[in-house]
Short mmCIF file of C-alpha atoms in Angstrom, two decimals:
data_model
loop_
_atom_site.label_atom_id
_atom_site.label_comp_id
_atom_site.label_asym_id
_atom_site.label_seq_id
_atom_site.Cartn_x
_atom_site.Cartn_y
_atom_site.Cartn_z
CA MET N 1 -117.94 -9.36 -25.28
CA LYS N 2 -119.27 -12.22 -22.93
CA VAL N 3 -116.56 -14.27 -20.92
CA ASP N 4 -117.97 -17.47 -22.33
CA ALA N 5 -117.59 -16.19 -25.81
CA ILE N 6 -113.89 -15.20 -25.28
CA ASP N 7 -113.33 -18.51 -23.77
CA ARG N 8 -114.66 -20.55 -26.88
CA VAL N 9 -112.46 -18.28 -29.17
CA ILE N 10 -109.40 -18.84 -27.05
CA LYS N 11 -110.02 -22.63 -26.88
CA SER N 12 -110.58 -22.90 -30.43
CA ALA N 13 -107.37 -20.90 -31.06
CA ILE N 14 -105.37 -22.94 -28.85
CA HIS N 15 -106.53 -26.11 -30.56
CA VAL N 16 -105.57 -24.73 -34.03
CA MET N 17 -102.18 -23.66 -32.59
CA GLU N 18 -101.45 -26.84 -30.96
CA SER N 19 -102.10 -28.82 -34.07
CA SER N 20 -100.24 -26.57 -36.27
CA LYS N 21 -97.19 -26.56 -33.75
CA TYR N 22 -96.97 -30.42 -33.83
CA LYS N 23 -97.05 -30.17 -37.72
CA ILE N 24 -94.27 -27.71 -37.83
CA PHE N 25 -92.35 -29.62 -35.23
CA GLU N 26 -92.55 -32.68 -37.56
CA ILE N 27 -91.32 -30.57 -40.33
CA SER N 28 -88.56 -29.37 -38.28
CA GLU N 29 -87.50 -32.92 -37.21
CA SER N 30 -87.65 -34.12 -40.88
CA ALA N 31 -85.46 -31.10 -41.73
CA ARG N 32 -82.84 -32.01 -38.93
CA ASN N 33 -82.83 -35.60 -40.24
CA GLU N 34 -81.93 -34.53 -43.69
CA LEU N 35 -79.37 -31.96 -42.42
CA GLU N 36 -77.72 -34.80 -40.38
CA ALA N 37 -77.72 -36.94 -43.45
CA LEU N 38 -76.11 -34.07 -45.71
CA ASN N 39 -73.53 -33.14 -43.11
CA ARG N 40 -72.35 -37.00 -43.12
CA GLU N 41 -72.43 -37.10 -47.02
CA LEU N 42 -70.44 -33.76 -46.96
CA GLN N 43 -67.80 -35.14 -44.46
CA GLN N 44 -67.37 -38.23 -46.71
CA VAL N 45 -67.13 -36.15 -49.80
CA ILE N 46 -64.39 -33.77 -48.27
CA GLU N 47 -62.34 -36.81 -47.10
CA GLU N 48 -62.77 -38.30 -50.73
CA THR N 49 -61.69 -34.85 -52.10
CA THR N 50 -58.66 -34.67 -49.95
CA LEU N 51 -57.51 -38.01 -50.75
CA THR N 52 -58.03 -37.35 -54.50
CA ILE N 53 -56.24 -34.13 -54.37
CA HIS N 54 -53.03 -36.01 -52.83
CA GLN N 55 -53.53 -38.69 -55.56
CA VAL N 56 -53.52 -35.93 -58.30
CA ASP N 57 -50.34 -34.23 -56.77
CA LYS N 58 -48.69 -37.70 -56.73
CA LEU N 59 -49.65 -38.49 -60.52
CA GLU N 60 -48.64 -35.00 -61.45
CA LEU N 61 -45.23 -35.74 -60.02
CA ASP N 62 -44.98 -39.21 -61.54
CA TYR N 63 -46.16 -37.61 -64.86
CA ARG N 64 -43.43 -35.13 -64.96
CA ARG N 65 -40.86 -37.83 -64.21
CA SER N 66 -42.18 -40.14 -66.87
CA ARG N 67 -41.73 -37.32 -69.55
CA ILE N 68 -38.37 -36.65 -68.32
CA ARG N 69 -37.60 -40.32 -68.81
CA LEU N 70 -39.30 -40.41 -72.15
CA THR N 71 -37.09 -37.45 -73.34
CA GLU N 72 -34.01 -39.19 -72.17
CA VAL N 73 -34.49 -42.54 -73.97
CA SER N 74 -35.77 -40.78 -77.07
CA ARG N 75 -32.54 -38.68 -77.55
CA ASP N 76 -29.97 -41.41 -76.63
CA PHE N 77 -30.39 -44.07 -79.44
CA HIS N 78 -27.01 -45.63 -78.56
CA ARG N 79 -27.92 -46.53 -74.95
CA PHE N 80 -31.55 -47.28 -75.27
CA THR N 81 -33.50 -49.43 -77.72
CA GLU N 82 -36.93 -48.96 -79.54
CA GLU N 83 -38.30 -51.09 -76.77
CA ASP N 84 -37.17 -48.99 -74.23
CA ILE N 85 -38.73 -45.91 -76.00
CA ARG N 86 -42.08 -47.75 -76.25
CA ILE N 87 -42.10 -48.68 -72.53
CA ALA N 88 -41.30 -45.12 -71.55
CA TYR N 89 -43.99 -43.75 -74.00
CA GLU N 90 -46.46 -46.19 -72.51
CA ALA N 91 -45.90 -45.40 -69.07
CA ALA N 92 -46.12 -41.66 -69.71
CA THR N 93 -49.30 -42.25 -71.66
CA GLN N 94 -50.83 -44.38 -68.88
CA LEU N 95 -49.81 -41.80 -66.13
CA GLN N 96 -51.29 -38.99 -68.41
CA LEU N 97 -54.54 -40.94 -68.74
CA GLN N 98 -54.76 -41.59 -64.91
CA LEU N 99 -54.08 -37.92 -64.12
CA THR N 100 -56.77 -36.89 -66.53
CA ILE N 101 -59.36 -39.25 -64.70
CA TYR N 102 -58.35 -38.26 -61.31
CA ARG N 103 -58.42 -34.56 -62.16
CA GLU N 104 -61.93 -35.04 -63.63
CA LYS N 105 -62.79 -36.88 -60.33
CA GLU N 106 -61.42 -33.98 -58.37
CA TYR N 107 -63.62 -31.34 -60.38
CA HIS N 108 -66.74 -33.28 -59.74
CA LEU N 109 -66.03 -33.87 -56.11
CA LYS N 110 -65.46 -30.32 -55.48
CA MET N 111 -68.77 -29.50 -57.42
CA ARG N 112 -70.60 -31.85 -55.11
CA ARG N 113 -69.11 -30.68 -52.12
CA ASP N 114 -70.23 -27.15 -53.00
CA ASP N 115 -73.64 -28.30 -53.94
CA LEU N 116 -73.89 -30.08 -50.70
CA GLN N 117 -72.84 -26.85 -48.85
CA LYS N 118 -75.66 -24.85 -50.34
CA ARG N 119 -78.17 -27.56 -49.73
CA ILE N 120 -76.98 -27.57 -45.94
CA ARG N 121 -77.40 -23.85 -45.77
CA SER N 122 -80.91 -23.99 -47.27
CA VAL N 123 -81.89 -26.78 -44.78
CA GLU N 124 -80.48 -24.93 -42.05
CA ARG N 125 -82.63 -21.92 -42.72
CA GLN N 126 -85.78 -24.16 -42.98
CA VAL N 127 -84.91 -25.52 -39.63
CA GLU N 128 -84.44 -22.11 -38.09
CA ARG N 129 -87.73 -20.78 -39.45
CA ALA N 130 -89.41 -23.76 -38.04
CA GLU N 131 -87.95 -23.29 -34.59
CA THR N 132 -88.98 -19.60 -34.92
CA LEU N 133 -92.50 -20.50 -35.70
CA VAL N 134 -92.65 -23.04 -32.71
CA SER N 135 -91.13 -20.49 -30.33
CA GLN N 136 -93.60 -17.96 -31.41
CA MET N 137 -96.52 -20.38 -31.13
CA ASN N 138 -95.21 -21.44 -27.60
CA VAL N 139 -95.29 -17.68 -26.43
CA VAL N 140 -98.64 -17.18 -27.71
CA LEU N 141 -100.04 -20.41 -26.27
CA GLU N 142 -98.54 -19.48 -22.69
CA TYR N 143 -100.56 -16.27 -22.89
CA LEU N 144 -103.77 -18.11 -24.36
CA SER N 145 -103.64 -21.06 -21.86
CA GLY N 146 -103.66 -18.83 -18.83
CA ASP N 147 -106.45 -18.03 -16.55
CA LEU N 148 -109.49 -16.63 -18.85
CA ASN N 149 -110.25 -13.95 -16.16
CA GLN N 150 -106.70 -12.94 -16.24
CA VAL N 151 -106.56 -12.78 -20.09
CA THR N 152 -109.67 -10.80 -19.91
CA ARG N 153 -108.20 -8.18 -17.60
CA MET N 154 -105.15 -7.88 -19.60
CA LEU N 155 -107.28 -7.38 -22.81
CA GLU N 156 -109.29 -4.52 -20.96
CA SER N 157 -106.40 -2.79 -19.06
CA ALA N 158 -102.95 -3.90 -20.04
CA LYS N 159 -102.81 -4.47 -23.79
CA ASN N 160 -99.47 -2.38 -24.10
CA ARG N 161 -97.78 -4.18 -21.23
CA GLN N 162 -98.83 -7.59 -22.76
CA MET N 163 -97.14 -6.72 -26.03
CA LEU N 164 -94.16 -5.41 -24.29
CA GLY N 165 -93.62 -8.62 -22.51
CA LEU N 166 -94.15 -10.66 -25.64
CA LYS N 167 -91.46 -8.27 -27.53
CA ILE N 168 -88.90 -8.96 -24.59
CA ILE N 169 -89.31 -12.56 -24.98
CA MET N 170 -89.07 -12.44 -28.81
CA ALA N 171 -85.94 -10.25 -28.35
CA GLN N 172 -84.30 -12.96 -26.25
CA GLU N 173 -85.06 -15.48 -28.65
CA GLU N 174 -83.66 -13.51 -31.41
CA GLU N 175 -80.61 -12.74 -29.52
CA ARG N 176 -80.06 -16.54 -28.76
CA LYS N 177 -80.43 -17.14 -32.44
CA ARG N 178 -77.89 -14.48 -33.47
CA ILE N 179 -75.48 -15.97 -31.12
CA ALA N 180 -75.87 -19.39 -32.48
CA ARG N 181 -75.63 -18.16 -36.10
CA GLU N 182 -72.25 -16.34 -35.04
CA ILE N 183 -70.94 -19.40 -33.60
CA HIS N 184 -72.07 -21.65 -36.42
CA ASP N 185 -71.05 -19.25 -39.28
CA GLY N 186 -67.94 -17.99 -37.71
CA LEU N 187 -66.25 -20.14 -35.10
CA ALA N 188 -67.68 -23.55 -36.02
CA GLN N 189 -66.63 -23.08 -39.62
CA THR N 190 -63.25 -22.02 -38.70
CA MET N 191 -62.65 -24.95 -36.40
CA ALA N 192 -64.03 -27.31 -39.07
CA HIS N 193 -61.58 -25.84 -41.60
CA VAL N 194 -58.60 -26.12 -39.20
CA VAL N 195 -59.34 -29.74 -38.49
CA LEU N 196 -59.41 -30.54 -42.29
CA ARG N 197 -56.22 -28.52 -42.81
CA THR N 198 -54.66 -30.45 -40.10
CA GLU N 199 -55.51 -33.64 -41.70
CA ILE N 200 -53.86 -32.40 -44.99
CA ALA N 201 -50.72 -31.44 -43.09
CA GLU N 202 -50.46 -34.77 -41.34
CA ARG N 203 -50.93 -36.50 -44.74
CA MET N 204 -48.23 -34.21 -46.24
CA LEU N 205 -45.88 -35.17 -43.39
CA THR N 206 -45.97 -38.60 -44.29
CA GLN N 207 -44.88 -37.84 -47.87
CA GLN N 208 -42.27 -35.43 -46.76
CA TYR N 209 -43.37 -32.16 -48.16
CA PHE N 210 -42.07 -30.21 -45.32
CA ASP N 211 -42.12 -26.88 -47.14
CA SER N 212 -45.87 -27.32 -47.81
CA VAL N 213 -46.42 -28.39 -44.31
CA LYS N 214 -44.88 -25.32 -42.83
CA GLU N 215 -47.20 -23.05 -44.91
CA GLU N 216 -50.12 -25.02 -43.99
CA LEU N 217 -49.04 -24.75 -40.17
CA SER N 218 -48.44 -21.03 -40.63
CA ASP N 219 -51.99 -20.64 -42.13
CA LEU N 220 -53.33 -22.71 -39.34
CA LYS N 221 -51.91 -20.61 -36.64
CA GLY N 222 -53.44 -17.47 -38.25
CA GLN N 223 -56.88 -19.13 -38.59
CA VAL N 224 -56.84 -20.31 -34.74
CA ARG N 225 -55.71 -16.67 -33.89
CA ASP N 226 -58.75 -15.27 -35.64
CA GLY N 227 -60.92 -17.90 -34.08
CA LEU N 228 -59.72 -16.84 -30.74
CA GLU N 229 -60.37 -13.17 -31.52
CA GLU N 230 -63.82 -13.83 -32.59
CA VAL N 231 -64.49 -15.81 -29.30
CA ARG N 232 -63.29 -12.92 -27.25
CA LYS N 233 -65.63 -10.49 -29.17
CA MET N 234 -68.50 -12.85 -28.53
CA ILE N 235 -67.61 -13.24 -24.85
CA PHE N 236 -67.24 -9.39 -24.53
CA ASN N 237 -70.57 -8.71 -26.21
CA LEU N 238 -72.37 -11.15 -23.84
CA ARG N 239 -70.79 -9.85 -20.68
CA PRO N 240 -67.94 -7.42 -20.81
CA MET N 241 -65.48 -9.07 -18.12
CA ALA N 242 -63.96 -5.63 -17.36
CA LEU N 243 -67.25 -4.56 -15.57
CA ASP N 244 -66.42 -7.04 -12.93
CA ASP N 245 -62.76 -6.42 -12.79
CA LEU N 246 -62.30 -2.75 -13.52
CA GLY N 247 -65.73 -1.14 -13.10
CA LEU N 248 -68.20 0.66 -15.07
CA ILE N 249 -66.18 3.77 -16.43
CA PRO N 250 -63.19 1.79 -17.63
CA THR N 251 -65.40 -0.38 -19.47
CA LEU N 252 -67.27 2.43 -21.03
CA HIS N 253 -64.05 3.99 -22.13
CA LYS N 254 -63.08 0.85 -24.07
CA PHE N 255 -66.82 0.35 -25.46
CA VAL N 256 -66.64 4.07 -26.68
CA GLN N 257 -63.30 3.72 -28.39
CA ASP N 258 -64.35 0.28 -29.93
CA PHE N 259 -67.61 1.93 -30.99
CA GLU N 260 -65.69 4.76 -32.98
CA GLU N 261 -63.29 2.60 -34.54
CA LYS N 262 -66.11 0.09 -35.80
CA SER N 263 -68.74 2.65 -36.85
CA LYS N 264 -66.14 5.50 -38.12
CA ILE N 265 -68.59 7.86 -35.84
CA ARG N 266 -66.56 10.48 -33.96
CA THR N 267 -67.40 10.04 -30.12
CA ARG N 268 -66.72 11.89 -27.03
CA PHE N 269 -66.85 10.44 -23.47
CA GLU N 270 -66.78 12.76 -20.47
CA LEU N 271 -66.92 12.26 -16.83
CA ALA N 272 -68.47 14.59 -14.05
CA GLY N 273 -68.45 14.20 -10.38
CA ARG N 274 -66.83 11.80 -7.93
CA GLU N 275 -66.57 8.37 -9.72
CA LYS N 276 -67.72 5.47 -7.51
CA ARG N 277 -68.59 1.68 -7.66
CA LEU N 278 -72.11 0.81 -8.22
CA PRO N 279 -73.80 -2.54 -7.38
CA THR N 280 -72.99 -5.09 -10.18
CA GLU N 281 -76.43 -5.59 -11.41
CA MET N 282 -76.69 -1.57 -11.68
CA GLU N 283 -73.60 -1.36 -13.47
CA VAL N 284 -74.60 -3.96 -15.99
CA ALA N 285 -78.07 -2.25 -16.62
CA VAL N 286 -76.30 1.15 -17.13
CA TYR N 287 -73.89 -0.39 -19.43
CA ARG N 288 -76.58 -2.07 -21.55
CA LEU N 289 -78.66 1.34 -21.61
CA ILE N 290 -75.66 3.18 -23.04
CA GLN N 291 -74.96 0.29 -25.43
CA GLU N 292 -78.47 0.33 -26.70
CA ALA N 293 -78.59 4.19 -27.03
CA PHE N 294 -75.50 3.99 -29.19
CA SER N 295 -76.80 1.15 -31.31
CA ASN N 296 -80.02 3.34 -31.95
CA VAL N 297 -77.98 6.20 -33.16
CA LEU N 298 -75.62 3.85 -35.50
CA LYS N 299 -78.84 2.12 -36.84
CA HIS N 300 -81.22 5.13 -37.42
CA ALA N 301 -79.69 8.62 -36.75
CA ASN N 302 -77.23 8.94 -39.65
CA ALA N 303 -75.02 10.74 -37.35
CA SER N 304 -71.29 11.85 -37.51
CA PHE N 305 -70.80 12.74 -33.79
CA ILE N 306 -72.14 11.21 -30.55
CA SER N 307 -71.09 12.31 -27.09
CA LEU N 308 -71.55 10.34 -23.69
CA THR N 309 -71.61 12.28 -20.32
CA ILE N 310 -71.88 10.48 -16.92
CA THR N 311 -72.27 12.60 -13.92
CA PHE N 312 -72.01 11.06 -10.44
CA GLN N 313 -74.36 12.69 -7.98
CA LYS N 314 -74.95 11.94 -4.18
CA GLN N 315 -77.92 9.97 -4.85
CA MET N 316 -78.12 9.77 -8.49
CA VAL N 317 -76.27 8.88 -11.68
CA GLN N 318 -77.00 11.19 -14.85
CA ILE N 319 -76.37 9.80 -18.16
CA VAL N 320 -76.65 11.92 -21.27
CA VAL N 321 -76.32 10.63 -24.89
CA LYS N 322 -76.21 13.15 -27.53
CA ASP N 323 -75.84 13.03 -31.32
CA ASN N 324 -75.98 15.18 -34.42
CA GLY N 325 -78.26 12.79 -36.43
CA ASN N 326 -81.48 13.08 -38.20
CA GLY N 327 -83.67 13.30 -35.01
CA PHE N 328 -87.39 12.66 -34.98
CA ASN N 329 -90.73 13.94 -33.72
CA VAL N 330 -90.81 12.70 -30.13
CA GLU N 331 -94.50 13.08 -29.67
CA GLU N 332 -95.05 11.08 -32.90
CA MET N 333 -92.45 8.37 -31.76
CA GLU N 334 -94.19 7.99 -28.44
CA SER N 335 -97.79 7.45 -29.89
CA LYS N 336 -96.32 4.80 -32.21
CA MET N 337 -94.74 3.07 -29.27
CA MET N 338 -97.97 3.15 -27.46
CA VAL N 339 -99.83 1.14 -30.24
CA GLY N 340 -97.08 -1.52 -30.35
CA ASN N 341 -95.02 -0.32 -33.46
CA ASN N 342 -91.47 -1.71 -33.83
CA HIS N 343 -89.44 0.59 -31.95
CA PHE N 344 -88.17 -1.77 -29.41
CA GLY N 345 -84.58 -0.17 -28.95
CA LEU N 346 -86.55 3.00 -27.25
CA ILE N 347 -89.09 0.74 -25.67
CA GLY N 348 -86.29 -1.59 -24.16
CA MET N 349 -84.42 1.60 -23.00
CA LYS N 350 -87.79 2.86 -21.11
CA GLU N 351 -88.36 -0.56 -19.62
CA ARG N 352 -84.85 -0.82 -18.23
CA VAL N 353 -85.00 2.71 -16.70
CA ASP N 354 -88.40 1.95 -15.15
CA LEU N 355 -87.03 -1.41 -13.69
CA LEU N 356 -84.18 0.74 -12.01
CA GLU N 357 -86.96 3.31 -10.75
CA GLY N 358 -85.37 5.92 -12.83
CA ARG N 359 -86.64 8.60 -15.38
CA ILE N 360 -85.80 9.07 -19.03
CA ASP N 361 -86.22 12.15 -21.12
CA ILE N 362 -86.08 12.43 -24.95
CA ASP N 363 -85.26 15.67 -26.75
CA SER N 364 -85.18 15.36 -30.52
CA SER N 365 -85.80 17.34 -33.72
CA LYS N 366 -85.48 16.60 -37.27
CA GLU N 367 -82.86 19.10 -37.61
CA GLY N 368 -81.23 19.36 -34.28
CA GLY N 369 -80.30 15.67 -33.27
CA THR N 370 -81.30 13.82 -30.45
CA LYS N 371 -80.49 14.09 -26.91
CA ILE N 372 -81.31 11.28 -24.33
CA THR N 373 -81.13 12.20 -20.50
CA MET N 374 -81.29 9.35 -17.88
CA LEU N 375 -81.47 9.55 -14.08
CA ILE N 376 -80.80 6.48 -12.14
CA PRO N 377 -81.10 6.37 -8.30
CA ILE N 378 -78.13 4.82 -6.65
CA ASN N 379 -78.75 2.09 -4.19
CA PRO N 380 -79.24 3.45 -0.53
CA GLU N 381 -76.44 1.32 0.77
CA HIS N 382 -74.09 2.24 -1.79
CA ARG N 383 -74.64 6.23 -1.42
CA GLU N 384 -72.09 8.38 0.24
CA GLU N 385 -72.62 9.04 3.72
#
C-alpha cells in the first residue's frame, strides 16, 4: 500500500471521527443538563416528601386525639350537648379528610421520587456511555494524528505493541470509571442519605420526638461508620498505605488474608530467604503483580486453593503463584494474546515484568492447575554486599 493512499485513508478517518466526536459530545452535554435538572427536581421532591411525612404524622396524632374527644362527648350526655357532639364529630371528620389527602400526596410524592431516581440512573448511564465513546475516539485519534511514517512503521513492525498500549490506556480509563462508580453508588449515596436523615432528625427535635431522634441518630452513626469503612477499602485498593509503613511482606500477609475471607478460596503464604525492603516503586510493582495473579485465579480458574511463595535471593526476588484450578493450554493462550484477544490480565502481568527487566514463566494444564513463576532483579544499590 502506498504512503499517499494510507495518508488519504487516515485523513478521511480522522475527519469522520472528529465530526462524530463532537456530535457525541453534544449528546453528552445535553444528557448532563437533563441530569442536573432531574437532580434539582429530585431534591425538591425529597424535601416536599419529608415535609408531607411530618404533616401526616401530625395529622395522625391530631386525628387520634379527635377520635378520643368524640368518644368522650358521645358517652357523657350530662356534661356535653348535641352541639358539642356535632363539633367534635365535624372536627374528627375534617382531620380524617385532611389525613387522607396528605397520605395520597405522600404516596404520589414517593412514586415521583422513585421515578426520578430511575430516570437519573438511566441518564447517568447515557452520559457514561457517551464519555466512553469520546475517550475511545480520543485514543484512536491520538494514534491516527501522529506522523504518517511513524504510523506506517507501527503498522508494519509493531502492531501488537500498539494494541497493547491502546489496551493499557483503555484499562486505565475503565479503572477511573470504576472508581467513580464506586464513589457515586456507595459513598455519595450514603452521604446524601445521611444529610436527609439529619434534616429529619432536626425537624423531629423541634417537635420533641426525642425517642425517634435517638433512633435516627443511632442509624446515622451506623451509616457513617459504613461509609468510613467503604472509604478505607477504596483507599487501600488504590494504594495500600501499609506498603510505605510496613513494607511488602506484611502488606501481602494482609492481602492474602483479606482475599481468603472475601473469596472463600483457601490460601497459603510462604516466605523463603532473608526478607529485605525493596525500592518503593518495586514493592508497588510486585504487589500489583501478585494482586493481578490472584484476581485471574478468582475470575477464571474456579480454584479451591491458591499458594504464594516469595523467595529473596541475593540479586533476585522469586514469586510463585500456584492454584489447583481448571488450567489452560499455555501455547494456545499465548497465540491468542499475540493476535490481540482480550486476555489483558496476563498481558498486563507480562508487561509489568518486562518493565522490571524480569522474567515470567507460566506452567498450566487443564487438569493440573496453573503455576506462575516470576523472577524480578533487585536494584543494584539495594543488593546485599
